[in-house]
Each structure stands twice: as C-alpha cells, then as structure tokens.
C-alpha positions as a printed NumPy array, in Angstrom:
array([[108.829, 167.661, -40.546],
       [104.967, 170.085, -41.455],
       [103.164, 166.373, -42.241],
       [103.856, 165.345, -38.482],
       [102.277, 168.561, -37.398],
       [ 98.869, 168.175, -39.706],
       [ 98.47 , 164.391, -38.623],
       [ 98.686, 164.967, -34.686],
       [ 94.867, 165.491, -34.839],
       [ 94.398, 162.275, -37.167],
       [ 96.181, 160.434, -35.055],
       [ 94.238, 161.684, -31.91 ],
       [ 91.122, 160.724, -33.007],
       [ 91.536, 157.525, -34.519],
       [ 93.297, 156.168, -31.494],
       [ 90.859, 158.031, -29.086],
       [ 93.711, 159.861, -27.282],
       [ 93.55 , 163.815, -26.304],
       [ 95.471, 165.74 , -28.785],
       [ 97.684, 166.488, -25.374],
       [ 98.711, 163.224, -25.279],
       [ 99.778, 162.894, -28.922],
       [101.628, 166.335, -28.623],
       [103.619, 165.012, -25.639],
       [104.617, 161.841, -27.021],
       [105.92 , 163.693, -30.417],
       [107.646, 165.973, -28.298],
       [109.64 , 163.353, -25.79 ],
       [109.887, 161.326, -29.473],
       [112.021, 164.477, -30.811],
       [114.255, 165.112, -27.452],
       [114.988, 161.135, -27.477],
       [116.171, 160.786, -31.   ],
       [118.401, 164.015, -30.866],
       [119.694, 162.611, -27.933],
       [121.047, 159.445, -30.098],
       [121.866, 161.454, -33.181],
       [123.572, 164.226, -31.313],
       [124.939, 163.958, -27.983],
       [122.658, 161.725, -24.81 ],
       [125.011, 163.917, -22.401],
       [123.355, 167.12 , -23.702],
       [119.993, 168.087, -22.428],
       [116.94 , 169.266, -24.644],
       [113.515, 170.688, -24.769],
       [111.053, 170.488, -27.437],
       [107.42 , 172.617, -28.291],
       [105.106, 172.646, -30.986],
       [103.983, 175.739, -32.61 ],
       [100.203, 174.944, -34.032],
       [100.089, 178.66 , -35.558],
       [103.094, 178.389, -37.663],
       [102.534, 174.176, -37.883],
       [106.339, 173.791, -36.808],
       [108.093, 171.688, -34.47 ],
       [110.621, 173.502, -32.413],
       [113.308, 171.717, -31.393],
       [116.845, 173.463, -28.97 ],
       [119.946, 172.548, -27.065],
       [119.027, 173.878, -23.15 ],
       [121.938, 175.893, -21.965],
       [121.679, 176.7  , -18.159],
       [122.641, 179.724, -16.862],
       [125.496, 179.391, -13.354],
       [127.203, 181.805, -11.274],
       [130.856, 182.573, -12.79 ],
       [132.229, 180.095, -10.217],
       [130.014, 177.525, -10.207],
       [132.082, 174.276, -10.835],
       [129.993, 172.52 , -13.57 ],
       [131.592, 175.308, -15.79 ],
       [134.833, 172.79 , -15.692],
       [132.952, 169.58 , -16.414],
       [132.783, 169.179, -12.635],
       [129.464, 168.726,  -9.979],
       [129.164, 167.845,  -6.475],
       [126.469, 164.636,  -5.548],
       [125.7  , 163.123,  -2.502],
       [125.643, 159.142,  -3.053],
       [123.191, 156.526,  -1.561],
       [125.505, 156.995,   1.574],
       [124.872, 160.317,   1.455],
       [128.542, 161.285,   1.356],
       [129.012, 164.114,  -1.051],
       [130.979, 162.504,  -4.337],
       [132.362, 164.776,  -7.602],
       [131.142, 163.327, -10.632],
       [131.899, 164.076, -14.243],
       [128.791, 166.232, -16.372],
       [128.942, 167.583, -19.834],
       [130.48 , 171.69 , -18.715],
       [128.328, 172.308, -22.086],
       [125.274, 172.465, -20.725],
       [126.088, 174.963, -18.425],
       [126.89 , 178.804, -18.918],
       [128.495, 181.342, -16.674],
       [125.833, 184.726, -16.043],
       [128.57 , 186.541, -17.212],
       [128.798, 184.891, -21.11 ],
       [125.28 , 184.766, -20.817],
       [124.526, 188.449, -20.132],
       [126.743, 189.084, -23.538],
       [123.709, 187.338, -25.709],
       [120.798, 188.69 , -23.707],
       [121.011, 190.697, -20.496],
       [117.503, 190.061, -19.047],
       [119.09 , 186.563, -18.031],
       [119.622, 185.446, -14.848],
       [121.177, 182.453, -13.037],
       [119.161, 179.526, -12.901],
       [117.271, 180.819, -16.633],
       [117.991, 178.811, -19.686],
       [119.729, 179.631, -23.084],
       [117.736, 177.969, -25.988],
       [120.137, 177.039, -29.321],
       [117.67 , 175.967, -31.877],
       [118.449, 172.588, -33.429],
       [117.27 , 171.549, -36.904],
       [115.881, 168.079, -37.923],
       [116.775, 167.87 , -41.155],
       [120.666, 168.176, -40.138],
       [120.625, 165.043, -37.849],
       [121.528, 162.317, -40.386],
       [119.082, 159.741, -42.916],
       [118.299, 157.74 , -39.619],
       [116.831, 160.327, -37.983],
       [113.467, 159.855, -39.273],
       [113.168, 156.498, -38.72 ],
       [113.898, 156.391, -34.516],
       [111.906, 159.276, -34.404],
       [109.214, 157.101, -36.021],
       [109.893, 154.424, -34.125],
       [109.483, 156.323, -30.566],
       [106.303, 157.757, -31.674],
       [104.788, 154.423, -32.395],
       [105.887, 153.274, -29.084],
       [104.892, 156.032, -26.871],
       [101.314, 157.003, -28.614],
       [101.203, 152.796, -28.127],
       [101.691, 153.362, -24.778],
       [ 99.1  , 156.345, -24.432],
       [ 96.306, 153.439, -25.405],
       [ 97.187, 151.167, -22.838],
       [ 97.123, 154.063, -20.131],
       [ 93.603, 154.876, -21.271],
       [ 92.341, 151.25 , -21.805],
       [ 93.399, 150.444, -18.071],
       [ 91.743, 153.472, -16.675],
       [ 88.867, 152.17 , -18.673],
       [ 88.506, 148.532, -17.831],
       [ 90.1  , 149.226, -14.416],
       [ 87.165, 151.52 , -13.724],
       [ 84.374, 148.696, -14.445],
       [ 86.231, 146.782, -11.866],
       [ 83.067, 144.837, -10.198],
       [ 80.547, 145.726, -12.88 ],
       [ 79.156, 143.063, -15.234],
       [ 79.915, 142.608, -18.244],
       [ 78.261, 141.025, -21.397],
       [ 80.092, 139.376, -24.372],
       [ 80.168, 135.956, -26.551],
       [ 83.185, 133.581, -26.066],
       [ 85.621, 133.549, -28.688],
       [ 87.774, 130.472, -27.626],
       [ 88.83 , 127.877, -25.097],
       [ 92.173, 126.842, -24.52 ],
       [ 93.637, 123.515, -23.586],
       [ 93.217, 124.778, -19.806],
       [ 89.6  , 125.293, -20.028],
       [ 90.634, 129.008, -20.056],
       [ 87.695, 130.5  , -21.962],
       [ 87.945, 133.929, -24.124],
       [ 86.057, 136.812, -25.11 ],
       [ 86.784, 139.93 , -27.049],
       [ 85.339, 143.006, -25.2  ],
       [ 85.757, 146.528, -26.81 ],
       [ 89.326, 147.031, -27.714],
       [ 90.617, 144.025, -25.422],
       [ 90.71 , 140.297, -25.066],
       [ 89.251, 139.28 , -21.472],
       [ 90.171, 135.899, -19.629],
       [ 87.431, 133.417, -17.722],
       [ 90.137, 131.448, -16.066],
       [ 88.759, 127.862, -14.813],
       [ 89.324, 128.669, -11.033],
       [ 87.02 , 131.817, -11.793],
       [ 84.201, 129.592, -13.144],
       [ 81.377, 127.604, -11.426],
       [ 82.129, 123.948, -10.908],
       [ 80.139, 122.173, -13.663],
       [ 79.846, 124.845, -16.06 ],
       [ 81.487, 124.353, -19.815],
       [ 81.157, 127.152, -22.882],
       [ 81.812, 126.935, -26.641],
       [ 82.782, 129.483, -28.748],
       [ 79.7  , 131.541, -29.786],
       [ 77.787, 131.056, -26.226],
       [ 76.666, 134.408, -24.524],
       [ 78.497, 135.01 , -21.331],
       [ 77.755, 136.964, -18.102],
       [ 81.202, 137.891, -15.553],
       [ 82.109, 140.533, -13.476],
       [ 85.714, 141.787, -14.465],
       [ 87.552, 140.816, -11.449],
       [ 91.17 , 142.318, -11.455],
       [ 93.142, 144.626, -14.825],
       [ 96.516, 144.202, -15.336],
       [ 99.065, 145.042, -17.476],
       [101.814, 141.965, -18.786],
       [105.291, 142.643, -20.328],
       [104.524, 140.185, -22.906],
       [100.57 , 139.757, -23.501],
       [ 99.414, 143.529, -22.917],
       [ 96.521, 144.513, -21.368],
       [ 94.326, 141.714, -19.632],
       [ 91.041, 141.894, -18.828],
       [ 90.236, 139.368, -15.675],
       [ 87.099, 138.581, -15.309],
       [ 84.684, 135.482, -12.806],
       [ 81.866, 133.413, -12.35 ],
       [ 82.912, 133.157,  -8.964],
       [ 83.292, 136.574,  -7.328],
       [ 80.385, 137.373,  -4.517],
       [ 81.125, 140.736,  -6.568],
       [ 79.561, 138.604,  -9.781],
       [ 76.632, 138.006,  -6.831],
       [ 76.17 , 141.767,  -6.234],
       [ 75.821, 142.961, -10.078],
       [ 73.621, 140.393, -10.723],
       [ 71.142, 141.137,  -8.041],
       [ 71.637, 144.811,  -9.186],
       [ 70.278, 144.125, -12.579],
       [ 67.316, 142.207, -11.22 ],
       [ 66.661, 144.669,  -7.872],
       [ 65.954, 148.285,  -8.578],
       [ 66.051, 149.349,  -5.026],
       [ 69.472, 147.959,  -5.23 ],
       [ 70.186, 150.099,  -8.005],
       [ 68.916, 153.446,  -6.784],
       [ 70.722, 152.806,  -3.402],
       [ 67.404, 152.302,  -1.418],
       [ 68.832, 148.726,  -0.398],
       [ 72.229, 148.424,   0.253],
       [ 74.53 , 144.842,   0.316],
       [ 76.992, 145.294,   3.402],
       [ 78.485, 141.88 ,   3.203],
       [ 78.102, 138.466,   0.839],
       [ 79.815, 135.297,   0.707],
       [ 79.166, 132.625,  -1.678],
       [ 80.431, 129.188,  -1.65 ],
       [ 79.884, 129.208,  -5.978],
       [ 76.983, 127.172,  -7.498],
       [ 76.164, 126.242,  -4.245],
       [ 75.164, 128.495,  -1.704],
       [ 75.613, 132.164,  -1.047],
       [ 75.013, 134.631,   2.199],
       [ 73.924, 138.181,   1.483],
       [ 73.503, 141.063,   4.118],
       [ 71.212, 143.968,   3.435],
       [ 69.82 , 146.885,   5.387],
       [ 67.8  , 149.875,   3.964],
       [ 67.137, 153.444,   5.577],
       [ 63.79 , 153.552,   4.953],
       [ 61.209, 152.279,   7.196],
       [ 58.555, 151.016,   4.882],
       [ 60.624, 149.122,   3.014],
       [ 61.136, 144.844,   3.608],
       [ 64.707, 144.223,   1.967],
       [ 64.182, 141.113,   2.083],
       [ 61.148, 141.167,   0.454],
       [ 62.352, 143.377,  -2.041],
       [ 65.7  , 141.05 ,  -3.054],
       [ 63.066, 137.914,  -3.069],
       [ 60.801, 139.398,  -5.338],
       [ 56.775, 138.051,  -5.706],
       [ 57.342, 134.208,  -5.768],
       [ 60.539, 134.41 ,  -5.371],
       [ 61.033, 135.734,  -8.972],
       [ 63.865, 137.739,  -8.145],
       [ 65.795, 136.01 ,  -6.536],
       [ 65.028, 132.424,  -8.667],
       [ 66.082, 135.014, -11.903],
       [ 69.262, 135.598, -10.286],
       [ 69.585, 132.096,  -9.017],
       [ 68.982, 130.225, -12.474],
       [ 72.21 , 131.822, -14.073],
       [ 74.628, 130.491, -11.078],
       [ 73.36 , 127.131, -12.054],
       [ 71.54 , 126.802,  -9.866],
       [ 72.946, 128.296,  -6.606],
       [ 70.816, 128.824,  -3.281],
       [ 70.665, 132.313,  -2.05 ],
       [ 69.841, 133.418,   1.735],
       [ 69.478, 137.224,   2.241],
       [ 69.791, 138.31 ,   6.454],
       [ 69.415, 141.735,   7.54 ],
       [ 72.605, 143.509,   8.521],
       [ 73.315, 144.468,  11.478],
       [ 76.462, 147.312,  12.724],
       [ 76.768, 145.292,  16.208],
       [ 78.397, 142.042,  15.441],
       [ 77.025, 139.724,  18.182],
       [ 73.807, 140.224,  16.521],
       [ 75.207, 140.122,  13.225],
       [ 76.704, 136.656,  13.271],
       [ 73.626, 135.396,  15.07 ],
       [ 71.605, 136.12 ,  12.216],
       [ 73.824, 135.014,   9.562],
       [ 73.621, 131.737,  11.214],
       [ 70.204, 131.627,   9.937],
       [ 67.714, 129.322,  10.263],
       [ 69.416, 128.463,  12.888],
       [ 67.891, 129.618,  16.523],
       [ 70.948, 131.238,  18.307],
       [ 70.658, 132.066,  21.987],
       [ 73.694, 134.186,  22.961],
       [ 76.428, 135.634,  20.929],
       [ 80.192, 136.521,  22.443],
       [ 82.627, 138.083,  20.548],
       [ 86.029, 136.469,  22.244],
       [ 87.869, 139.016,  19.253],
       [ 86.993, 141.578,  17.818],
       [ 87.539, 141.638,  14.192],
       [ 89.726, 143.899,  11.993],
       [ 90.168, 145.123,   8.728],
       [ 92.979, 142.324,   8.223],
       [ 91.985, 139.658,  10.302],
       [ 88.712, 138.016,  11.566],
       [ 87.424, 138.023,  14.61 ],
       [ 86.801, 135.306,  16.957],
       [ 83.011, 134.774,  18.346],
       [ 81.591, 131.923,  20.468],
       [ 77.849, 130.982,  20.638],
       [ 75.33 , 129.71 ,  22.269],
       [ 72.677, 127.436,  20.588],
       [ 70.362, 124.338,  21.881],
       [ 71.208, 120.901,  20.854],
       [ 68.856, 120.849,  18.5  ],
       [ 69.782, 123.698,  16.54 ],
       [ 73.492, 122.871,  15.754],
       [ 72.42 , 120.318,  12.561],
       [ 70.892, 123.742,  10.88 ],
       [ 73.965, 126.159,  12.351],
       [ 76.74 , 124.287,  10.81 ],
       [ 74.404, 123.092,   7.887],
       [ 74.902, 119.955,   4.788],
       [ 78.602, 119.779,   4.815],
       [ 79.243, 122.46 ,   6.896],
       [ 77.958, 125.23 ,   4.426],
       [ 75.958, 127.462,   6.754],
       [ 78.837, 128.236,   9.374],
       [ 81.171, 128.299,   6.407],
       [ 79.127, 130.733,   4.846],
       [ 78.042, 132.367,   8.097],
       [ 82.159, 133.048,   9.231],
       [ 82.31 , 134.511,   5.832],
       [ 79.232, 136.721,   5.846],
       [ 80.749, 138.148,   9.471],
       [ 84.13 , 138.056,   9.307],
       [ 84.444, 135.903,  12.209],
       [ 85.491, 132.51 ,  12.992],
       [ 83.06 , 130.788,  15.228],
       [ 82.774, 128.753,  17.769],
       [ 79.999, 126.956,  19.121],
       [ 78.539, 125.671,  22.324],
       [ 75.818, 123.513,  22.972],
       [ 73.058, 123.65 ,  25.777],
       [ 70.811, 120.882,  26.899],
       [ 66.741, 121.642,  25.706],
       [ 65.085, 122.636,  22.614],
       [ 63.901, 125.377,  21.171],
       [ 60.505, 126.335,  22.589],
       [ 59.015, 125.976,  18.712],
       [ 60.167, 122.095,  18.634],
       [ 58.951, 120.821,  21.567],
       [ 58.653, 121.28 ,  25.278],
       [ 61.685, 122.752,  26.601],
       [ 64.294, 121.219,  28.878],
       [ 65.779, 122.532,  31.727],
       [ 68.932, 124.358,  30.052],
       [ 72.366, 122.952,  31.564],
       [ 75.023, 126.152,  29.488],
       [ 78.158, 124.616,  29.231],
       [ 79.681, 128.054,  29.508],
       [ 78.39 , 131.339,  31.044],
       [ 77.33 , 133.734,  28.22 ],
       [ 74.591, 136.263,  28.474],
       [ 71.731, 135.94 ,  26.208],
       [ 70.845, 138.12 ,  22.889],
       [ 68.152, 140.092,  24.831],
       [ 70.407, 140.672,  27.622],
       [ 73.356, 141.817,  26.039],
       [ 71.448, 144.528,  23.875],
       [ 69.005, 146.206,  26.379]])
C-alpha cells in the first residue's frame, strides 16, 4: 500500500490533476473494494495519512439510542407515496449508546466508532479490484477537467490542422488532448478540407458521449465565429471599446452585425471596416467571401429594426408584438414603393438577416411615392396609419 501512496503525486502531475482529486479517487476506490470483498451492506470509510505514508481503511458504526429499532435490523422510511414502511438494515452498522460507552465514554448518539480493516487481509483479488476502480475514477476526473477546460472556450476561435475527413464529410482535427469535429452542417457551403489543411473555427459545444468520450464540436457557420474573427482583426472589439450587440449570418453569403460604443469620439462602423475596408475584407476572405454589413445598434426596437433594413430607407416602424427572451416579436414597416426591393434584398437576404438580427418578424407596408433622393416625391398615400420614426421618438 505504501507504493500507492508514493505515486499519488506522480499520477497527479502526469495526468494534470490536483492531488486532492487523486486522493479522493483512491479513497473511493478503497471503499468500493472493501464493500465488494467483505460485505456491501456495511459502511466503510478511508483516509490517507501522508505523514506516515499510510492508508487507513475502516468500518463505520453509528452510535444510536438503546431503543433504536435499527439495533434489531429494522428501519422506518418513507416510500414514494410518502407512506412510512419498515425495511431491513444491517444491524452491524449500529451500536447502542450503552455498549459504545463501554468502549469510549465520550461518545454520544450520532457519533461513529471506526474499526480498522487491513487491506492485505482481503484476498488476492482485492488489489486488482482496487486498481480497476482507481483507474476508472482517475479517468473520470481527467474527463471532467477536460470538459471544464474546453467548455470555457465555447464561443472562442481555435486554430488546428485537419487530421482526417470521414465518408460523411465530417472534418476532424486535434486540439491539445482531445479530438474536435467540424460536422458537414457546420461548414460553409463550397468549402472542402483535406488532411494537413490549417483550419480555423469556433468552439460551438462540448459534450460527453458514453461511447466516444469527450467531443468538442466546432463550427464555421455560427454567428459567434464571425464575431470571434472580427475581434481578432479589430483591436477596439478586443478591448471592449466597441461591443457587438447582435449578429446574424447566412454563411458564405451575407451577414449583419449590430454594434455600439460608449466613446463619443469613436466611429464604431469605421473602426470595424478599417482603412479602405482592410479589416472587414480580411474577415470576409476567411468566410469564403461573405459580405458583412455593419449597423448601429439601438435599444429602441423601432429604430433598431429600421437600421437593420439598411440600405432601404424606412418611413416608419410599428411594433405589433414585442419580442421576448423566448419568442420573436412582430414589426410592421412602412416604406416607399421604390425601397421595397432594397428592403427585401436579393433572394430575400436583407429582410431575413434583419429579422434574425433584431429578433422580429418583419411585415412590409408600401406607400406610393419615391424617396427624395430618388427623384421628385409624389404625394404619399399610406395604406396604414402609422407615425414616422421622427415623430415616434421626439
């Protein structure tokens, strides 16, 4: 047993675990081994004496009143229907206060007597059972630590090299101690990877599978990947001088981000775009040419919806159903007829992204006329009575 004590520190160092975790695994393994080799109905405990390099294993016996029915092997408990029923218990787990007092006069009801057990007396199979239990529990601690480590990286970008691609076109890579998977559904349309390719993706989720163990799922289609790439290119985002309040993507085609800043002298859109578009173009190039639109965020939903529909010029916005944390809201926008195409966008991309960005289903109401910048305005004839944005927020 002394050899096991001596290697606890070594196991903790090699496996990247705390000494406490390894000691806990050993103590639990000792208790399980004793239960299997002696009697599973008894109560066991163990402790580690580092000073003397000794493992202490013992049976615990609870001190109970003299008239306690558990001394006769019976106990009253409540079942699922909250009814009291009698069950059998091992009376060797209990000792009367009178008998306990003869052993130690300071004992009280609720205290425990510990009877030392010798691990070496348990038989030849005990060491094998202990080793298997200990190895299993150490492995669980390793998986828990890895889960915490990579779960804390959800939403962050990782760099790796492709190690394999399966028949379903799922892409695999090694990230430190674990294997990451980029499912085909999380890949931008038109992308193909081969072994040896450098790959950048965002950690989407971390799960534990009984068959495959720890699984780190990464994505290149998540809005978080776009946000993470922008943070790498734009120092103001990394320094939190600019904040991305919301983002929406149609991967590889077009995306929108809503940004804000608390600094009056900082142009958030200009900072994101960069001189001659150098920053935003660098990110677009990593997303298969995805077009990225930036809009100024507003906490006022009507203004936010109007800005999200850029480049369309919106006359007014009326929120019919406010959004909630669980469900989208509904907003009705009024625009001139000549702006409808811009509001909807090619193949409906603009209005879809605006809806995703604002969490509002958007309904368009046209009025006759053209915008002042497009030519001479005609007299507007709105189909619905809605207020202008300017009037709404004066």
